[in-house]
Amino acid sequence: MAANAFTDAAGNGNTASSALTVAYDTQAPTVSNVTSSTANGTLALNDPVSIQVVFSEPVTVTTTGGTPTLTLETGSTDRTASYLSGTGTDTLTFTYTVQAGDAATDLDYTSTSALALNGGTITDTAGNSATLTLASPGASGSLGANKAIVVATSPTKVVSVRNPSGAVVGAAFSTQPQVSVQDVGSNVVTSDSATVVTASVSTGASLVGSTTATVSSGVATFSNLGIVGTAGQAYTITYSASFGGVALTVAQQTVTPTVGAATQLTVQRQPVGSSAGAALATQPIVRVLDAGNNLVESSSAAISVSPSGGALGGTTTVNAVNGVATFTDLTFAGTASSNYTLTFTSGSLTQASSSNVSVTVGTATKLVLTTSAASAVYGQAFATQPVVSVQDAGSNVVTTSSATVTASLTG
């Protein structure tokens, strides 16, 4: 055989020989391993993944009719990694970008037949079509066995978007708070429109209005939320939620409320009784408060007082000054040693009641006929003699009195 009478696929000619030996390659390339150059760890939305499919020999990829793909197990919707490079070598690279809703605790392909030509071809240099069968998912040589890649696009945390402002005790914030639910990569999970976010507040305060909000496209906006607490005190509002039974990392915001509208009265200084009919030994002082028990210094409300029994005298209606109403000349008459309360009211404000007030027997103010004369016979003494008691303004008998009582006849 003359030299260069034949050439191989690489264009190499034969050497001169008296005999010709021809070797035919009929062995199809097979997949020996699937791995990834992407580092182990947790991936989030829009993170890229590079996957390498290793063959038993160099292969050639043609994409004229389509691009080979590798189907990945990514939760409710399986994604495909598309061929990128590697033709002429034994390692082909496929790429996939994490999309919303993807999830995998250990990223792997879907099955032994997950590698597909999709209209393309994969052959060796002899033209043999590659066998595309993969190792079973999770088995030796599979992507899942070789790597530890987690895909997590579900919410993992609640993040503050907008802080509340215009915090007035007992009223809704003028600017309502807003939070978002985000994945591990700090991407807003726009596919989530079901998670419920709950607001709570630190000790010493309470929230009013709606304390829950449902996310829409990953964002929750509260409505009518407000706070009740001490004016000028900073409080922490915590926003919590769970997804799939797992608690998300919470978000927190700080708010400092100002004094709110008047809602209630409180007795700052309790009244103390004296003798019946006399001025109270201690005159009451009443304050106008908001829902958080803060003094409403702007209030000039008219505050009236009435007793549970007995008789109250003096100025019974007083206007508040800087939110404080001071009574100065109240008198009270009632049954000695009995307990009474004073009730303070002002329009729609929640009323306040005093502690018990009692009086002692006062000074004599009146005579009361307790037994009338009876059986009057001309010229004779009454069979039943009249009895007169000396009483104070509260109708208590003044036992210390030695007053002389004179009877006279009229008519």
Short mmCIF file of C-alpha atoms in Angstrom, two decimals:
data_model
loop_
_atom_site.label_atom_id
_atom_site.label_comp_id
_atom_site.label_asym_id
_atom_site.label_seq_id
_atom_site.Cartn_x
_atom_site.Cartn_y
_atom_site.Cartn_z
CA MET A 1 0.00 0.00 0.00
CA ALA A 2 1.46 3.29 -1.08
CA ALA A 3 1.96 6.05 1.47
CA ASN A 4 -0.94 8.52 1.89
CA ALA A 5 -3.32 6.32 -0.01
CA PHE A 6 -5.79 6.80 2.85
CA THR A 7 -6.32 9.48 5.45
CA ASP A 8 -8.06 9.31 8.81
CA ALA A 9 -10.71 11.70 10.12
CA ALA A 10 -7.93 14.05 11.23
CA GLY A 11 -6.38 14.09 7.74
CA ASN A 12 -3.40 11.94 8.63
CA GLY A 13 -2.15 9.74 5.74
CA ASN A 14 -1.07 6.15 6.02
CA THR A 15 2.50 5.04 5.80
CA ALA A 16 3.67 2.74 3.08
CA SER A 17 2.87 -0.83 3.93
CA SER A 18 2.36 -4.11 2.32
CA ALA A 19 -0.88 -4.50 4.35
CA LEU A 20 -3.69 -2.12 5.49
CA THR A 21 -5.38 -2.37 8.91
CA VAL A 22 -8.55 -0.29 9.50
CA ALA A 23 -9.97 0.29 13.02
CA TYR A 24 -13.62 1.33 13.32
CA ASP A 25 -14.85 3.33 16.40
CA THR A 26 -18.38 2.17 17.17
CA GLN A 27 -18.36 2.92 20.89
CA ALA A 28 -20.87 5.65 21.81
CA PRO A 29 -19.74 8.21 24.37
CA THR A 30 -21.50 7.98 27.73
CA VAL A 31 -22.03 10.34 30.66
CA SER A 32 -19.61 9.57 33.46
CA ASN A 33 -20.32 12.41 35.87
CA VAL A 34 -22.45 15.52 36.48
CA THR A 35 -21.16 18.29 38.73
CA SER A 36 -21.17 22.07 39.08
CA SER A 37 -18.55 24.79 39.24
CA THR A 38 -20.98 26.85 41.32
CA ALA A 39 -19.96 26.84 44.97
CA ASN A 40 -21.98 24.87 47.48
CA GLY A 41 -24.44 27.00 49.43
CA THR A 42 -27.84 28.63 49.15
CA LEU A 43 -28.90 30.37 45.97
CA ALA A 44 -31.62 32.99 45.62
CA LEU A 45 -33.60 34.61 42.85
CA ASN A 46 -31.55 35.46 39.71
CA ASP A 47 -28.46 33.61 40.92
CA PRO A 48 -26.72 31.72 38.06
CA VAL A 49 -25.81 28.03 38.22
CA SER A 50 -23.13 26.44 36.02
CA ILE A 51 -23.48 22.67 35.54
CA GLN A 52 -20.88 20.38 33.94
CA VAL A 53 -21.82 17.12 32.22
CA VAL A 54 -18.71 14.94 31.78
CA PHE A 55 -18.55 12.31 28.99
CA SER A 56 -16.33 9.29 28.57
CA GLU A 57 -14.58 10.94 25.59
CA PRO A 58 -14.56 14.27 23.78
CA VAL A 59 -17.84 15.09 22.06
CA THR A 60 -19.05 17.52 19.46
CA VAL A 61 -22.23 19.53 19.96
CA THR A 62 -24.28 20.97 17.13
CA THR A 63 -27.06 23.44 17.88
CA THR A 64 -28.34 24.13 14.38
CA GLY A 65 -31.61 22.36 15.10
CA GLY A 66 -31.80 23.18 18.78
CA THR A 67 -29.86 23.49 22.01
CA PRO A 68 -29.43 20.51 24.36
CA THR A 69 -30.97 20.91 27.81
CA LEU A 70 -30.77 19.39 31.27
CA THR A 71 -34.03 19.36 33.25
CA LEU A 72 -33.59 20.24 36.92
CA GLU A 73 -35.78 19.39 39.91
CA THR A 74 -36.70 22.85 41.22
CA GLY A 75 -39.98 22.35 43.04
CA SER A 76 -43.45 22.80 41.62
CA THR A 77 -42.01 23.91 38.28
CA ASP A 78 -38.99 22.11 36.86
CA ARG A 79 -36.45 24.35 35.13
CA THR A 80 -34.06 23.55 32.28
CA ALA A 81 -30.38 24.31 32.11
CA SER A 82 -29.29 25.08 28.54
CA TYR A 83 -26.04 24.02 26.86
CA LEU A 84 -23.49 26.84 26.83
CA SER A 85 -20.05 25.54 25.85
CA GLY A 86 -17.58 22.64 25.75
CA THR A 87 -17.89 21.19 22.24
CA GLY A 88 -14.71 19.30 21.28
CA THR A 89 -13.99 18.37 24.89
CA ASP A 90 -15.30 15.73 27.24
CA THR A 91 -17.05 18.31 29.47
CA LEU A 92 -20.15 20.25 28.42
CA THR A 93 -21.33 23.24 30.45
CA PHE A 94 -25.02 24.01 30.96
CA THR A 95 -26.40 27.14 32.65
CA TYR A 96 -29.53 27.89 34.65
CA THR A 97 -30.69 31.06 36.42
CA VAL A 98 -32.82 30.76 39.56
CA GLN A 99 -36.37 31.96 38.99
CA ALA A 100 -39.20 32.99 41.28
CA GLY A 101 -40.76 30.01 43.02
CA ASP A 102 -37.80 27.68 42.54
CA ALA A 103 -36.87 25.50 45.48
CA ALA A 104 -34.43 22.66 46.09
CA THR A 105 -32.86 21.35 49.25
CA ASP A 106 -30.10 19.67 47.21
CA LEU A 107 -30.20 20.70 43.55
CA ASP A 108 -30.26 17.76 41.13
CA TYR A 109 -31.69 16.83 37.75
CA THR A 110 -35.13 15.23 37.52
CA SER A 111 -34.33 11.71 36.26
CA THR A 112 -31.90 9.51 34.38
CA SER A 113 -33.35 10.89 31.13
CA ALA A 114 -33.12 14.57 32.11
CA LEU A 115 -30.43 15.27 29.47
CA ALA A 116 -32.16 15.98 26.14
CA LEU A 117 -30.91 16.90 22.68
CA ASN A 118 -33.82 19.28 22.03
CA GLY A 119 -33.10 19.20 18.30
CA GLY A 120 -29.33 19.39 18.67
CA THR A 121 -26.76 16.59 18.48
CA ILE A 122 -23.98 15.26 20.69
CA THR A 123 -21.53 12.89 18.98
CA ASP A 124 -17.96 11.71 19.27
CA THR A 125 -15.32 12.30 16.62
CA ALA A 126 -16.34 9.09 14.86
CA GLY A 127 -19.90 10.33 14.59
CA ASN A 128 -21.35 8.05 17.24
CA SER A 129 -24.31 9.63 18.99
CA ALA A 130 -23.77 9.97 22.71
CA THR A 131 -25.76 7.89 25.15
CA LEU A 132 -27.51 10.48 27.33
CA THR A 133 -28.50 8.26 30.25
CA LEU A 134 -27.54 9.79 33.59
CA ALA A 135 -26.92 8.30 37.00
CA SER A 136 -30.06 8.19 39.11
CA PRO A 137 -30.67 11.46 40.99
CA GLY A 138 -28.79 11.35 44.27
CA ALA A 139 -26.66 8.38 43.20
CA SER A 140 -22.90 8.44 42.76
CA GLY A 141 -21.99 10.58 39.77
CA SER A 142 -25.13 12.70 39.97
CA LEU A 143 -25.29 16.45 40.51
CA GLY A 144 -26.97 15.98 43.88
CA ALA A 145 -24.29 13.57 45.09
CA ASN A 146 -21.40 15.74 43.92
CA LYS A 147 -22.68 19.11 45.14
CA ALA A 148 -24.70 20.65 47.99
CA ILE A 149 -26.57 23.49 46.34
CA VAL A 150 -29.75 24.80 47.92
CA VAL A 151 -32.23 26.89 45.95
CA ALA A 152 -34.47 29.08 48.11
CA THR A 153 -36.71 31.71 46.56
CA SER A 154 -39.43 31.40 49.20
CA PRO A 155 -39.62 34.13 51.87
CA THR A 156 -37.08 33.81 54.66
CA LYS A 157 -37.38 37.23 56.28
CA VAL A 158 -39.58 40.27 56.80
CA VAL A 159 -37.88 43.54 55.86
CA SER A 160 -38.91 47.09 56.71
CA VAL A 161 -39.81 49.17 53.68
CA ARG A 162 -41.49 52.25 55.18
CA ASN A 163 -41.58 53.37 58.81
CA PRO A 164 -44.78 54.77 60.34
CA SER A 165 -44.92 58.51 60.93
CA GLY A 166 -47.38 60.92 62.51
CA ALA A 167 -47.67 58.78 65.65
CA VAL A 168 -50.34 60.33 67.90
CA VAL A 169 -51.53 58.35 70.91
CA GLY A 170 -54.78 56.55 70.16
CA ALA A 171 -54.92 57.56 66.48
CA ALA A 172 -53.90 55.83 63.25
CA PHE A 173 -50.42 56.66 61.96
CA SER A 174 -50.62 59.36 59.30
CA THR A 175 -48.15 57.30 57.28
CA GLN A 176 -48.82 53.58 57.64
CA PRO A 177 -45.92 51.12 57.93
CA GLN A 178 -44.97 48.89 55.02
CA VAL A 179 -42.84 45.73 54.98
CA SER A 180 -41.82 43.17 52.38
CA VAL A 181 -41.09 39.45 52.47
CA GLN A 182 -37.72 38.58 50.94
CA ASP A 183 -35.68 35.50 50.12
CA VAL A 184 -32.15 34.74 51.29
CA GLY A 185 -30.77 36.96 48.55
CA SER A 186 -32.82 39.95 49.76
CA ASN A 187 -35.10 39.75 46.74
CA VAL A 188 -38.75 40.66 47.26
CA VAL A 189 -40.80 37.50 46.74
CA THR A 190 -43.29 39.02 44.31
CA SER A 191 -44.98 35.65 43.80
CA ASP A 192 -46.24 35.75 47.40
CA SER A 193 -49.68 37.28 47.89
CA ALA A 194 -50.82 35.16 50.81
CA THR A 195 -48.43 35.56 53.74
CA VAL A 196 -49.96 37.39 56.71
CA VAL A 197 -47.68 39.78 58.61
CA THR A 198 -48.53 40.53 62.26
CA ALA A 199 -47.44 43.66 64.13
CA SER A 200 -46.74 43.71 67.87
CA VAL A 201 -45.25 46.36 70.14
CA SER A 202 -42.80 46.39 73.03
CA THR A 203 -43.84 46.41 76.69
CA GLY A 204 -45.59 49.51 77.95
CA ALA A 205 -47.63 50.20 74.84
CA SER A 206 -50.40 48.63 72.78
CA LEU A 207 -51.42 48.81 69.16
CA VAL A 208 -54.83 49.92 67.93
CA GLY A 209 -56.49 49.32 64.58
CA SER A 210 -55.59 46.44 62.29
CA THR A 211 -52.48 44.62 63.52
CA THR A 212 -52.28 42.26 60.53
CA ALA A 213 -51.70 42.81 56.83
CA THR A 214 -51.59 40.34 53.93
CA VAL A 215 -48.77 40.72 51.44
CA SER A 216 -49.55 41.57 47.84
CA SER A 217 -46.77 40.81 45.36
CA GLY A 218 -44.45 40.44 48.33
CA VAL A 219 -45.33 43.73 50.06
CA ALA A 220 -47.63 44.26 53.06
CA THR A 221 -49.08 47.71 53.78
CA PHE A 222 -50.89 48.22 57.08
CA SER A 223 -54.04 50.31 57.42
CA ASN A 224 -55.48 52.14 60.44
CA LEU A 225 -52.62 50.95 62.65
CA GLY A 226 -51.85 53.17 65.63
CA ILE A 227 -50.26 53.10 69.07
CA VAL A 228 -51.27 53.80 72.67
CA GLY A 229 -48.45 54.53 75.10
CA THR A 230 -46.50 57.18 76.95
CA ALA A 231 -45.93 60.31 74.86
CA GLY A 232 -42.25 60.89 74.10
CA GLN A 233 -41.33 57.27 74.82
CA ALA A 234 -39.72 55.26 72.00
CA TYR A 235 -41.34 51.89 71.33
CA THR A 236 -40.35 49.03 69.03
CA ILE A 237 -42.88 47.59 66.61
CA THR A 238 -42.05 44.03 65.51
CA TYR A 239 -43.38 42.53 62.28
CA SER A 240 -43.51 38.74 62.16
CA ALA A 241 -44.75 36.11 59.71
CA SER A 242 -44.30 32.47 58.78
CA PHE A 243 -44.09 30.62 55.48
CA GLY A 244 -44.74 26.92 55.16
CA GLY A 245 -44.90 26.63 58.92
CA VAL A 246 -41.46 28.18 59.36
CA ALA A 247 -41.10 31.50 61.15
CA LEU A 248 -39.47 34.23 59.07
CA THR A 249 -36.81 36.55 60.44
CA VAL A 250 -38.67 39.53 61.90
CA ALA A 251 -38.40 43.21 61.03
CA GLN A 252 -38.51 46.02 63.58
CA GLN A 253 -39.30 49.72 63.50
CA THR A 254 -39.11 52.40 66.20
CA VAL A 255 -41.91 54.89 66.83
CA THR A 256 -42.28 57.70 69.39
CA PRO A 257 -45.87 58.89 69.88
CA THR A 258 -47.06 62.37 70.84
CA VAL A 259 -50.00 63.27 73.10
CA GLY A 260 -53.35 62.31 71.60
CA ALA A 261 -56.89 63.60 71.86
CA ALA A 262 -58.64 63.74 75.23
CA THR A 263 -60.50 60.52 75.99
CA GLN A 264 -60.82 60.24 79.76
CA LEU A 265 -60.76 61.87 83.19
CA THR A 266 -58.79 60.78 86.21
CA VAL A 267 -58.78 61.98 89.81
CA GLN A 268 -55.31 63.27 90.57
CA ARG A 269 -56.06 64.36 94.14
CA GLN A 270 -58.76 62.53 96.05
CA PRO A 271 -61.36 64.48 98.04
CA VAL A 272 -61.39 64.12 101.81
CA GLY A 273 -64.52 64.84 103.82
CA SER A 274 -64.91 67.09 106.81
CA SER A 275 -67.92 67.70 109.00
CA ALA A 276 -71.33 67.54 107.35
CA GLY A 277 -72.14 70.73 105.49
CA ALA A 278 -68.60 72.09 105.67
CA ALA A 279 -66.05 72.49 102.88
CA LEU A 280 -64.18 69.31 102.01
CA ALA A 281 -60.98 69.00 103.98
CA THR A 282 -59.15 68.19 100.73
CA GLN A 283 -60.54 69.57 97.49
CA PRO A 284 -60.28 67.26 94.43
CA ILE A 285 -58.10 67.82 91.38
CA VAL A 286 -59.06 66.15 88.08
CA ARG A 287 -56.87 65.65 85.01
CA VAL A 288 -57.84 65.27 81.34
CA LEU A 289 -55.95 62.38 79.71
CA ASP A 290 -55.57 60.76 76.30
CA ALA A 291 -55.87 57.02 75.64
CA GLY A 292 -52.29 56.50 76.83
CA ASN A 293 -52.88 58.30 80.15
CA ASN A 294 -50.92 61.34 79.00
CA LEU A 295 -52.03 64.76 80.26
CA VAL A 296 -53.77 66.70 77.48
CA GLU A 297 -52.43 70.15 78.30
CA SER A 298 -54.41 71.74 75.48
CA SER A 299 -57.72 70.80 77.12
CA SER A 300 -59.98 73.39 78.77
CA ALA A 301 -62.89 70.99 79.17
CA ALA A 302 -65.70 71.86 81.61
CA ILE A 303 -65.72 69.19 84.31
CA SER A 304 -68.73 68.65 86.56
CA VAL A 305 -69.01 66.70 89.79
CA SER A 306 -71.97 64.95 91.43
CA PRO A 307 -72.25 62.79 94.58
CA SER A 308 -73.56 59.26 94.94
CA GLY A 309 -75.74 60.54 97.79
CA GLY A 310 -75.96 63.39 100.25
CA ALA A 311 -75.77 67.02 99.13
CA LEU A 312 -72.90 68.69 97.32
CA GLY A 313 -72.50 72.45 97.42
CA GLY A 314 -70.11 75.06 96.11
CA THR A 315 -68.84 75.35 92.53
CA THR A 316 -69.62 71.98 90.96
CA THR A 317 -68.41 72.75 87.41
CA VAL A 318 -64.83 73.87 86.77
CA ASN A 319 -62.98 74.44 83.48
CA ALA A 320 -59.65 72.67 83.10
CA VAL A 321 -56.56 74.82 82.78
CA ASN A 322 -53.75 73.15 80.84
CA GLY A 323 -55.68 69.91 81.20
CA VAL A 324 -56.15 70.18 84.99
CA ALA A 325 -59.37 71.09 86.82
CA THR A 326 -58.95 72.19 90.44
CA PHE A 327 -62.03 72.38 92.65
CA THR A 328 -61.74 74.87 95.51
CA ASP A 329 -64.99 75.33 97.45
CA LEU A 330 -66.95 72.10 97.41
CA THR A 331 -69.04 71.39 100.49
CA PHE A 332 -70.65 68.10 101.32
CA ALA A 333 -73.39 67.04 103.69
CA GLY A 334 -74.35 63.44 104.30
CA THR A 335 -74.98 60.83 106.93
CA ALA A 336 -72.08 60.65 109.35
CA SER A 337 -69.77 57.63 108.93
CA SER A 338 -71.42 56.59 105.64
CA ASN A 339 -69.33 56.27 102.48
CA TYR A 340 -70.03 58.30 99.36
CA THR A 341 -68.23 58.79 96.05
CA LEU A 342 -67.96 61.79 93.78
CA THR A 343 -68.27 61.27 90.02
CA PHE A 344 -66.59 63.65 87.57
CA THR A 345 -67.92 63.99 84.01
CA SER A 346 -67.20 66.03 80.90
CA GLY A 347 -69.15 65.41 77.71
CA SER A 348 -68.12 62.19 75.97
CA LEU A 349 -64.96 61.70 78.02
CA THR A 350 -64.79 58.57 80.15
CA GLN A 351 -65.86 59.63 83.64
CA ALA A 352 -63.83 59.21 86.81
CA SER A 353 -64.97 58.40 90.34
CA SER A 354 -63.31 59.30 93.60
CA SER A 355 -62.42 57.05 96.47
CA ASN A 356 -64.85 56.91 99.39
CA VAL A 357 -65.72 60.18 101.10
CA SER A 358 -67.24 60.31 104.59
CA VAL A 359 -68.18 63.12 106.99
CA THR A 360 -68.48 63.58 110.71
CA VAL A 361 -71.36 65.26 112.52
CA GLY A 362 -71.30 68.94 111.75
CA THR A 363 -72.46 72.07 113.52
CA ALA A 364 -76.12 72.46 114.36
CA THR A 365 -78.06 74.05 111.55
CA LYS A 366 -81.68 73.05 112.08
CA LEU A 367 -84.40 71.76 114.39
CA VAL A 368 -86.41 68.74 113.36
CA LEU A 369 -89.70 67.71 115.00
CA THR A 370 -89.26 64.01 115.47
CA THR A 371 -92.39 63.41 117.61
CA SER A 372 -95.52 65.51 117.27
CA ALA A 373 -97.75 66.49 120.21
CA ALA A 374 -100.93 64.42 120.50
CA SER A 375 -104.17 64.13 122.55
CA ALA A 376 -104.56 67.85 123.11
CA VAL A 377 -107.18 68.60 125.84
CA TYR A 378 -107.87 72.18 126.73
CA GLY A 379 -105.99 73.24 129.79
CA GLN A 380 -104.14 69.92 130.11
CA ALA A 381 -100.67 68.74 129.08
CA PHE A 382 -100.36 66.83 125.83
CA ALA A 383 -100.66 63.15 126.37
CA THR A 384 -97.79 62.76 123.88
CA GLN A 385 -95.20 65.44 124.31
CA PRO A 386 -93.41 66.79 121.21
CA VAL A 387 -89.76 65.82 120.68
CA VAL A 388 -87.35 68.04 118.74
CA SER A 389 -83.81 67.09 117.63
CA VAL A 390 -80.98 69.44 116.83
CA GLN A 391 -79.40 68.39 113.51
CA ASP A 392 -76.58 69.44 111.18
CA ALA A 393 -76.82 70.03 107.43
CA GLY A 394 -76.61 66.30 106.81
CA SER A 395 -79.55 65.57 109.14
CA ASN A 396 -77.24 64.07 111.73
CA VAL A 397 -78.29 64.63 115.37
CA VAL A 398 -75.81 66.96 117.02
CA THR A 399 -75.47 65.09 120.28
CA THR A 400 -73.11 67.69 121.65
CA SER A 401 -75.70 70.42 121.37
CA SER A 402 -77.24 71.90 124.55
CA ALA A 403 -79.33 74.44 122.71
CA THR A 404 -82.50 75.71 124.36
CA VAL A 405 -85.56 74.97 122.25
CA THR A 406 -88.60 77.20 122.75
CA ALA A 407 -92.10 76.17 121.72
CA SER A 408 -94.63 78.76 120.64
CA LEU A 409 -98.24 78.66 119.53
CA THR A 410 -99.53 80.32 116.40
CA GLY A 411 -102.99 80.68 114.99
#
